Amino acid sequence: MKQGTPHRKGPLQCLAIAGLSLGLMHAPAAEAAQAAADTCRAAAAWPLWEQFAARHMQRDGRVVDYSSPQQHSTSEGQSYSMLFALIARDRERFHKLWNWSIANLSGGKPGEHMPAWQWGRKEDGTWGVIDPNSASDANLWFAYALLEAARVWNEPRYDAQARTLLAQVAMQEVVDIPGLGPTLLPALKGFVLKEKSTWRLNPSYLPVPLARALEQADPGGPWTAVLASQMRMISETTPMGFAADWVAYDIPQGATKGAFVSDPVKGDIGSYDAIRTYLWAGMTPRTDKLYSTLKARLDGMENALRTSLVPPEKVQTTLGAPEGIGPVGFSAALLPYLKARYAKASLKTQQDRVTSQLLNSKAGAQPPYYDQVLGLFGTGWIEQRYQFLPNGRLQLRWEKACP
């Protein structure tokens, strides 16, 4: 090469230098993308859900309650688990949960059959639907989870399926009771007695935030009126501030309107169903116009915990008489309730119990299925993994971190 002649790089050298330059240019972007992915995973990570799914959810999407003789699955369990999967950004499990429910609880025809409430081992040893009756609360949770999944994951199919199910509930599980108005029946069959003069009802079947979401999704539906009858039910059946598992609305012969009375089957006991009434009340946004009513009518459990370290297992609601020791799931369910009521001392006591018996429990000593479900609801909310907005929409912790 002559002196002064510029050195020309060969093609391979040029490619190497270009690749190095691009690598240096893209390294910060790659690192930022990895950091964003790590932040997203951290925001969505939910150890308690992973523990629950590992123990109770099969690979095909079936959620099993192994404590039941039939090792059954319920529409309630499937719908709750879909909500938990959404909160954990667990799209694969969400899809499997819903698909299993369609295939096995709705017979593969969700537009024709509402989900059966119970599936498991039948008396003849075969597996399938044990009780084809529906459960209206599970149907509403199914619809709610589908609506929210359609929004956050941009899945129009879920939205269409939710609206189909809502239409079925409105047509088949909502009845216009004289003197009470449109009311949510617990199921399609079996809760209207005495030649349509007594209706058995469940105060825990319609959380206010779900009703708000249904009002938004289906403004022409019966949900505002149904919520009004639900709130009247709670207001008129809590004389001592305690919710009952079941109540009845009875119209005396010859009368045109009725009144709430003790349930003819379960009596005036508040226990494993009623604990959810306090849970939903605690999750209701304080800006909701019904929040003050719930706070005023459901003060019994807060008062009981002023003199007891654990919630009672049962309460005779007409007298306010507590009985027994409630399981750890009850403590978890009461976390949102106690926080909403600013009951700091009781909240701390229940949090300590939940931490030691549920969150830090060893694999072989995990609480029963229902305690874990209540634990997921209560601790998920208190840890701000999810909240309900005033319009009923979910505010998920991972949404901002996972664009």
Coordinates of C-alpha atoms in Angstrom, one line a residue:
M1 CA 0.0 0.0 0.0
K2 CA 1.4 3.4 -1.0
Q3 CA 2.0 6.0 1.7
G4 CA -1.1 8.2 2.1
T5 CA -3.5 5.7 0.5
P6 CA -6.5 5.2 2.8
H7 CA -7.0 1.8 4.2
R8 CA -10.2 0.2 2.8
K9 CA -12.0 -2.3 5.0
G10 CA -13.2 -5.5 3.5
P11 CA -16.9 -6.6 3.5
L12 CA -16.5 -8.8 6.5
Q13 CA -14.9 -6.1 8.5
C14 CA -17.7 -3.7 7.6
L15 CA -20.3 -6.2 8.7
A16 CA -18.6 -6.9 11.9
I17 CA -18.3 -3.2 12.8
A18 CA -21.9 -2.5 11.7
G19 CA -23.1 -5.4 13.9
L20 CA -21.1 -4.1 16.8
S21 CA -22.6 -0.7 16.4
L22 CA -26.1 -2.1 16.2
G23 CA -25.4 -4.2 19.3
L24 CA -24.2 -1.2 21.2
M25 CA -27.2 0.8 20.0
H26 CA -29.7 -1.9 20.9
A27 CA -28.2 -3.0 24.2
P28 CA -29.9 -0.3 26.3
A29 CA -33.2 -1.0 24.5
A30 CA -32.9 -4.7 25.2
E31 CA -32.0 -4.0 28.9
A32 CA -35.0 -1.7 29.2
A33 CA -37.3 -4.3 27.7
Q34 CA -36.0 -6.9 30.1
A35 CA -36.4 -4.6 33.0
A36 CA -40.0 -3.9 31.9
A37 CA -40.7 -7.6 31.6
D38 CA -39.3 -8.2 35.1
T39 CA -41.4 -5.4 36.5
C40 CA -44.5 -6.8 34.9
R41 CA -43.8 -10.3 36.2
A42 CA -43.2 -8.9 39.7
A43 CA -46.5 -6.9 39.6
A44 CA -48.5 -10.0 38.6
A45 CA -46.8 -12.6 40.7
W46 CA -49.1 -14.0 43.3
P47 CA -47.6 -16.9 45.4
L48 CA -50.9 -17.7 47.1
W49 CA -52.7 -18.2 43.8
E50 CA -49.8 -20.4 42.5
Q51 CA -50.1 -22.5 45.7
F52 CA -53.9 -22.8 45.3
A53 CA -53.7 -23.7 41.6
A54 CA -51.0 -26.3 42.3
R55 CA -53.1 -28.0 44.9
H56 CA -56.6 -27.6 43.6
M57 CA -56.5 -27.0 39.8
Q58 CA -56.0 -29.9 37.4
R59 CA -54.2 -29.4 34.1
D60 CA -57.5 -29.4 32.1
G61 CA -58.8 -26.4 34.1
R62 CA -61.0 -28.3 36.7
V63 CA -60.8 -26.9 40.2
V64 CA -61.3 -29.7 42.8
D65 CA -62.5 -29.4 46.4
Y66 CA -60.8 -32.6 47.8
S67 CA -62.5 -32.2 51.1
S68 CA -65.9 -33.1 49.6
P69 CA -66.9 -36.8 49.4
Q70 CA -67.5 -36.4 45.7
Q71 CA -64.2 -34.5 45.1
H72 CA -66.5 -32.1 43.4
S73 CA -66.1 -29.0 41.3
T74 CA -68.6 -26.2 41.5
S75 CA -69.5 -23.3 39.3
E76 CA -68.6 -21.0 42.2
G77 CA -65.1 -22.5 42.4
Q78 CA -64.6 -22.2 38.7
S79 CA -65.8 -18.6 38.5
Y80 CA -63.8 -17.5 41.5
S81 CA -60.7 -19.1 40.1
M82 CA -61.2 -17.3 36.8
L83 CA -61.2 -14.0 38.7
F84 CA -58.0 -15.0 40.6
A85 CA -56.3 -16.0 37.3
L86 CA -57.1 -12.6 35.9
I87 CA -55.7 -10.9 39.0
A88 CA -52.5 -12.9 38.6
R89 CA -52.3 -12.2 34.8
D90 CA -52.5 -16.0 34.3
R91 CA -54.1 -16.0 30.9
E92 CA -53.5 -19.7 30.1
R93 CA -55.2 -20.9 33.3
F94 CA -58.1 -18.5 32.8
H95 CA -58.7 -20.0 29.3
K96 CA -58.6 -23.5 30.7
L97 CA -60.9 -22.7 33.6
W98 CA -63.5 -21.3 31.3
N99 CA -63.2 -24.0 28.6
W100 CA -63.6 -26.8 31.2
S101 CA -66.7 -25.0 32.6
I102 CA -68.2 -24.7 29.2
A103 CA -67.5 -28.4 28.3
N104 CA -68.6 -29.9 31.6
L105 CA -70.9 -27.6 33.4
S106 CA -72.8 -26.3 30.3
G107 CA -72.6 -29.5 28.3
G108 CA -70.6 -27.7 25.6
K109 CA -73.6 -25.4 24.8
P110 CA -73.2 -22.2 26.9
G111 CA -75.8 -20.4 25.0
E112 CA -78.4 -23.1 25.8
H113 CA -77.5 -24.3 29.2
M114 CA -76.5 -22.3 32.2
P115 CA -73.6 -23.9 34.1
A116 CA -74.6 -26.7 36.5
W117 CA -73.5 -25.9 40.0
Q118 CA -71.9 -29.3 40.9
W119 CA -69.8 -31.8 39.0
G120 CA -67.9 -34.8 40.5
R121 CA -68.1 -38.4 41.4
K122 CA -71.7 -39.7 41.2
E123 CA -73.2 -42.4 43.3
D124 CA -72.6 -45.0 40.6
G125 CA -68.9 -44.2 40.5
T126 CA -68.9 -42.3 37.2
W127 CA -67.9 -38.7 36.9
G128 CA -70.2 -35.9 35.6
V129 CA -72.8 -33.4 36.6
I130 CA -74.2 -34.3 40.1
D131 CA -76.7 -31.5 40.3
P132 CA -77.8 -29.7 37.1
N133 CA -79.3 -26.8 39.0
S134 CA -77.6 -23.4 38.5
A135 CA -76.0 -21.0 41.0
S136 CA -76.8 -17.4 40.2
D137 CA -73.9 -15.9 42.1
A138 CA -71.4 -18.1 40.2
N139 CA -73.1 -17.1 36.9
L140 CA -72.6 -13.5 37.7
W141 CA -69.0 -14.0 38.7
F142 CA -68.4 -15.9 35.4
A143 CA -69.9 -13.0 33.5
Y144 CA -67.9 -10.4 35.4
A145 CA -64.6 -12.3 35.0
L146 CA -65.3 -12.6 31.3
L147 CA -66.1 -9.0 30.8
E148 CA -63.0 -7.9 32.6
A149 CA -60.8 -10.4 30.7
A150 CA -62.3 -9.1 27.4
R151 CA -61.3 -5.6 28.4
V152 CA -57.7 -6.2 29.6
W153 CA -56.8 -8.9 27.1
N154 CA -58.8 -7.5 24.2
E155 CA -60.8 -10.7 23.7
P156 CA -64.1 -10.0 22.1
R157 CA -65.1 -13.6 22.4
Y158 CA -65.2 -13.3 26.2
D159 CA -67.3 -10.2 26.0
A160 CA -69.9 -12.0 23.8
Q161 CA -70.0 -15.0 26.1
A162 CA -70.4 -12.8 29.1
R163 CA -73.4 -11.0 27.6
T164 CA -75.1 -14.3 26.6
L165 CA -74.8 -15.5 30.1
L166 CA -76.1 -12.3 31.6
A167 CA -79.1 -12.4 29.4
Q168 CA -79.8 -16.0 30.6
V169 CA -79.5 -14.9 34.2
A170 CA -81.8 -11.9 33.7
M171 CA -84.4 -14.1 32.0
Q172 CA -84.3 -17.2 34.2
E173 CA -82.9 -16.3 37.6
V174 CA -84.4 -12.8 38.2
V175 CA -88.0 -12.8 39.3
D176 CA -90.3 -9.9 40.1
I177 CA -91.5 -10.5 43.6
P178 CA -94.7 -8.6 44.7
G179 CA -93.7 -5.8 47.1
L180 CA -90.0 -6.4 46.6
G181 CA -89.4 -6.0 42.9
P182 CA -86.9 -7.7 40.6
T183 CA -84.8 -10.0 42.7
L184 CA -82.0 -12.5 42.1
L185 CA -83.0 -16.0 42.9
P186 CA -80.2 -18.3 44.2
A187 CA -80.8 -20.7 41.3
L188 CA -83.1 -21.7 38.5
K189 CA -85.1 -24.1 40.6
G190 CA -86.0 -24.9 44.2
F191 CA -86.2 -21.6 45.9
V192 CA -89.8 -20.7 45.5
L193 CA -92.0 -22.3 48.2
K194 CA -95.7 -22.4 49.2
E195 CA -97.2 -22.0 45.7
K196 CA -95.1 -18.9 45.0
S197 CA -95.7 -17.1 48.3
T198 CA -92.3 -17.6 49.9
W199 CA -88.9 -17.0 48.3
R200 CA -85.6 -18.2 49.8
L201 CA -82.8 -15.7 49.1
N202 CA -79.1 -15.3 49.8
P203 CA -77.7 -11.9 51.0
S204 CA -74.2 -12.8 49.8
Y205 CA -75.1 -13.5 46.1
L206 CA -74.7 -9.9 44.7
P207 CA -71.8 -7.8 45.7
V208 CA -72.3 -4.1 45.1
P209 CA -69.2 -3.7 42.8
L210 CA -70.5 -6.5 40.5
A211 CA -73.9 -4.9 40.3
R212 CA -72.2 -1.6 39.3
A213 CA -70.3 -3.4 36.6
L214 CA -73.4 -5.1 35.3
E215 CA -75.3 -1.7 35.2
Q216 CA -72.5 -0.4 32.9
A217 CA -72.3 -3.5 30.7
D218 CA -76.1 -4.0 30.4
P219 CA -77.8 -0.7 31.0
G220 CA -81.1 -2.1 29.8
G221 CA -81.0 -5.0 32.2
P222 CA -82.6 -5.4 35.6
W223 CA -79.4 -4.9 37.6
T224 CA -80.3 -1.5 39.3
A225 CA -83.6 -2.9 40.5
V226 CA -82.0 -6.2 41.6
L227 CA -79.4 -4.3 43.6
A228 CA -82.2 -2.3 45.2
S229 CA -84.0 -5.5 46.4
Q230 CA -80.6 -6.9 47.5
M231 CA -79.9 -3.8 49.7
R232 CA -83.4 -3.9 51.1
M233 CA -82.8 -7.6 52.0
I234 CA -79.6 -6.7 53.9
S235 CA -81.1 -3.7 55.6
E236 CA -84.2 -5.6 56.8
T237 CA -82.6 -8.8 58.0
T238 CA -79.7 -7.5 60.1
P239 CA -81.4 -6.3 63.4
M240 CA -78.2 -6.9 65.4
G241 CA -75.7 -6.0 62.6
F242 CA -75.1 -9.6 61.5
A243 CA -75.8 -11.1 58.1
A244 CA -77.6 -14.4 57.7
D245 CA -76.6 -17.2 55.4
W246 CA -80.2 -17.4 54.0
V247 CA -83.4 -15.4 54.5
A248 CA -86.9 -15.7 53.1
Y249 CA -89.4 -13.2 51.8
D250 CA -92.9 -14.3 52.7
I251 CA -96.3 -13.0 51.5
P252 CA -99.1 -14.1 53.8
Q253 CA -102.2 -15.5 52.2
G254 CA -104.5 -12.8 50.9
A255 CA -101.8 -10.1 51.2
T256 CA -100.4 -8.1 48.3
K257 CA -96.9 -7.6 49.8
G258 CA -94.8 -9.4 52.3
A259 CA -91.9 -9.2 54.7
F260 CA -88.5 -10.8 55.3
V261 CA -88.5 -13.7 57.8
S262 CA -86.0 -16.3 59.0
D263 CA -85.2 -18.9 56.4
P264 CA -87.5 -21.9 56.8
V265 CA -84.7 -24.3 56.0
K266 CA -81.5 -22.9 57.6
G267 CA -83.0 -20.6 60.2
D268 CA -81.4 -17.3 61.3
I269 CA -77.8 -18.5 61.3
G270 CA -75.0 -16.5 59.8
S271 CA -71.9 -18.5 59.0
Y272 CA -70.1 -19.8 55.9
D273 CA -72.3 -18.0 53.3
A274 CA -72.7 -14.8 55.4
I275 CA -69.0 -14.2 55.8
R276 CA -68.9 -13.2 52.2
T277 CA -71.4 -10.4 52.8
Y278 CA -68.9 -8.6 55.1
L279 CA -66.2 -9.3 52.5
W280 CA -68.1 -7.7 49.7
A281 CA -69.1 -4.8 51.9
G282 CA -65.5 -4.1 52.7
M283 CA -64.5 -4.0 49.0
T284 CA -67.3 -1.6 48.1
P285 CA -65.7 1.8 47.2
R286 CA -66.3 4.4 49.9
T287 CA -67.6 6.8 47.2
D288 CA -70.5 4.4 46.4
K289 CA -73.8 5.8 47.6
L290 CA -74.6 2.4 49.2
Y291 CA -71.4 2.2 51.2
S292 CA -72.8 4.1 54.2
T293 CA -75.8 1.7 54.3
L294 CA -73.6 -1.3 54.4
K295 CA -71.4 0.2 57.0
A296 CA -74.4 1.0 59.3
R297 CA -76.2 -2.3 58.8
L298 CA -73.2 -4.6 59.2
D299 CA -71.5 -3.4 62.3
G300 CA -72.1 -6.7 64.3
M301 CA -68.9 -8.4 63.3
E302 CA -66.7 -5.4 64.1
N303 CA -68.4 -5.2 67.6
A304 CA -67.9 -8.9 68.1
L305 CA -64.1 -8.6 67.4
R306 CA -63.7 -6.0 70.1
T307 CA -64.0 -8.7 72.7
S308 CA -62.7 -11.7 70.8
L309 CA -59.4 -12.5 69.0
V310 CA -61.2 -14.5 66.3
P311 CA -64.5 -14.2 64.4
P312 CA -67.3 -16.6 65.5
E313 CA -68.1 -19.6 63.3
K314 CA -71.8 -19.0 63.7
V315 CA -74.1 -16.1 64.8
Q316 CA -77.8 -16.3 65.6
T317 CA -78.6 -13.1 63.8
T318 CA -81.9 -12.2 65.4
L319 CA -80.3 -12.2 68.9
G320 CA -76.7 -11.4 67.9
A321 CA -75.4 -14.5 69.7
P322 CA -72.0 -15.7 68.5
E323 CA -70.9 -19.3 68.7
G324 CA -67.7 -21.2 68.0
I325 CA -64.4 -20.2 66.5
G326 CA -64.3 -19.3 62.9
P327 CA -61.6 -20.7 60.6
V328 CA -58.7 -18.7 59.3
G329 CA -60.6 -18.1 56.1
F330 CA -63.1 -16.0 58.1
S331 CA -60.3 -13.8 59.3
A332 CA -59.0 -13.3 55.7
A333 CA -62.5 -12.4 54.5
L334 CA -62.8 -9.8 57.2
L335 CA -59.6 -7.9 56.3
P336 CA -61.3 -5.6 53.7
Y337 CA -64.3 -5.1 56.1
L338 CA -62.1 -4.1 59.1
K339 CA -59.9 -1.8 57.0
A340 CA -63.0 -0.1 55.6
R341 CA -64.2 0.4 59.1
Y342 CA -60.9 1.7 60.4
A343 CA -60.8 -1.0 63.1
K344 CA -57.0 -1.0 63.3
A345 CA -56.6 -3.2 66.3
S346 CA -58.9 -6.0 65.0
L347 CA -57.4 -5.7 61.6
K348 CA -53.9 -6.2 62.9
T349 CA -55.0 -9.3 64.9
Q350 CA -56.7 -10.9 62.0
Q351 CA -53.8 -10.1 59.7
D352 CA -51.4 -11.8 62.1
R353 CA -53.6 -14.9 62.1
V354 CA -53.9 -15.0 58.4
T355 CA -50.1 -14.6 58.0
S356 CA -49.2 -17.4 60.4
Q357 CA -52.0 -19.9 59.4
L358 CA -52.5 -19.2 55.7
L359 CA -49.7 -17.2 54.0
N360 CA -46.9 -19.0 55.9
S361 CA -48.5 -22.4 56.2
K362 CA -46.5 -25.4 55.1
A363 CA -47.5 -27.4 52.0
G364 CA -48.7 -30.3 54.1
A365 CA -50.7 -28.1 56.5
Q366 CA -52.6 -25.8 54.1
P367 CA -56.1 -24.8 55.2
P368 CA -59.2 -26.3 53.5
Y369 CA -60.3 -25.3 50.1
Y370 CA -62.9 -22.6 51.1
D371 CA -60.4 -21.0 53.6
Q372 CA -57.9 -20.6 50.7
V373 CA -60.6 -19.1 48.5
L374 CA -61.5 -16.6 51.1
G375 CA -57.8 -16.0 51.7
L376 CA -57.3 -15.2 48.0
F377 CA -60.1 -12.7 48.0
G378 CA -59.2 -11.0 51.3
T379 CA -55.4 -10.9 51.1
G380 CA -55.5 -10.1 47.4
W381 CA -57.5 -7.0 48.1
I382 CA -55.6 -5.9 51.2
E383 CA -52.3 -6.3 49.3
Q384 CA -53.8 -4.1 46.5
R385 CA -53.4 -6.7 43.9
Y386 CA -56.9 -5.6 42.8
Q387 CA -59.5 -3.1 43.8
F388 CA -63.0 -2.3 42.6
L389 CA -63.5 1.1 41.0
P390 CA -66.8 3.0 41.5
N391 CA -68.1 1.8 38.1
G392 CA -67.4 -1.8 39.1
R393 CA -64.3 -2.2 36.9
L394 CA -61.3 -4.0 38.3
Q395 CA -58.2 -2.0 39.0
L396 CA -55.4 -4.6 38.6
R397 CA -51.9 -4.0 40.0
W398 CA -50.3 -5.4 36.9
E399 CA -52.1 -3.3 34.3
K400 CA -49.8 -0.3 34.5
A401 CA -46.7 -2.4 34.8
C402 CA -47.7 -4.6 31.8
P403 CA -48.6 -2.4 28.9

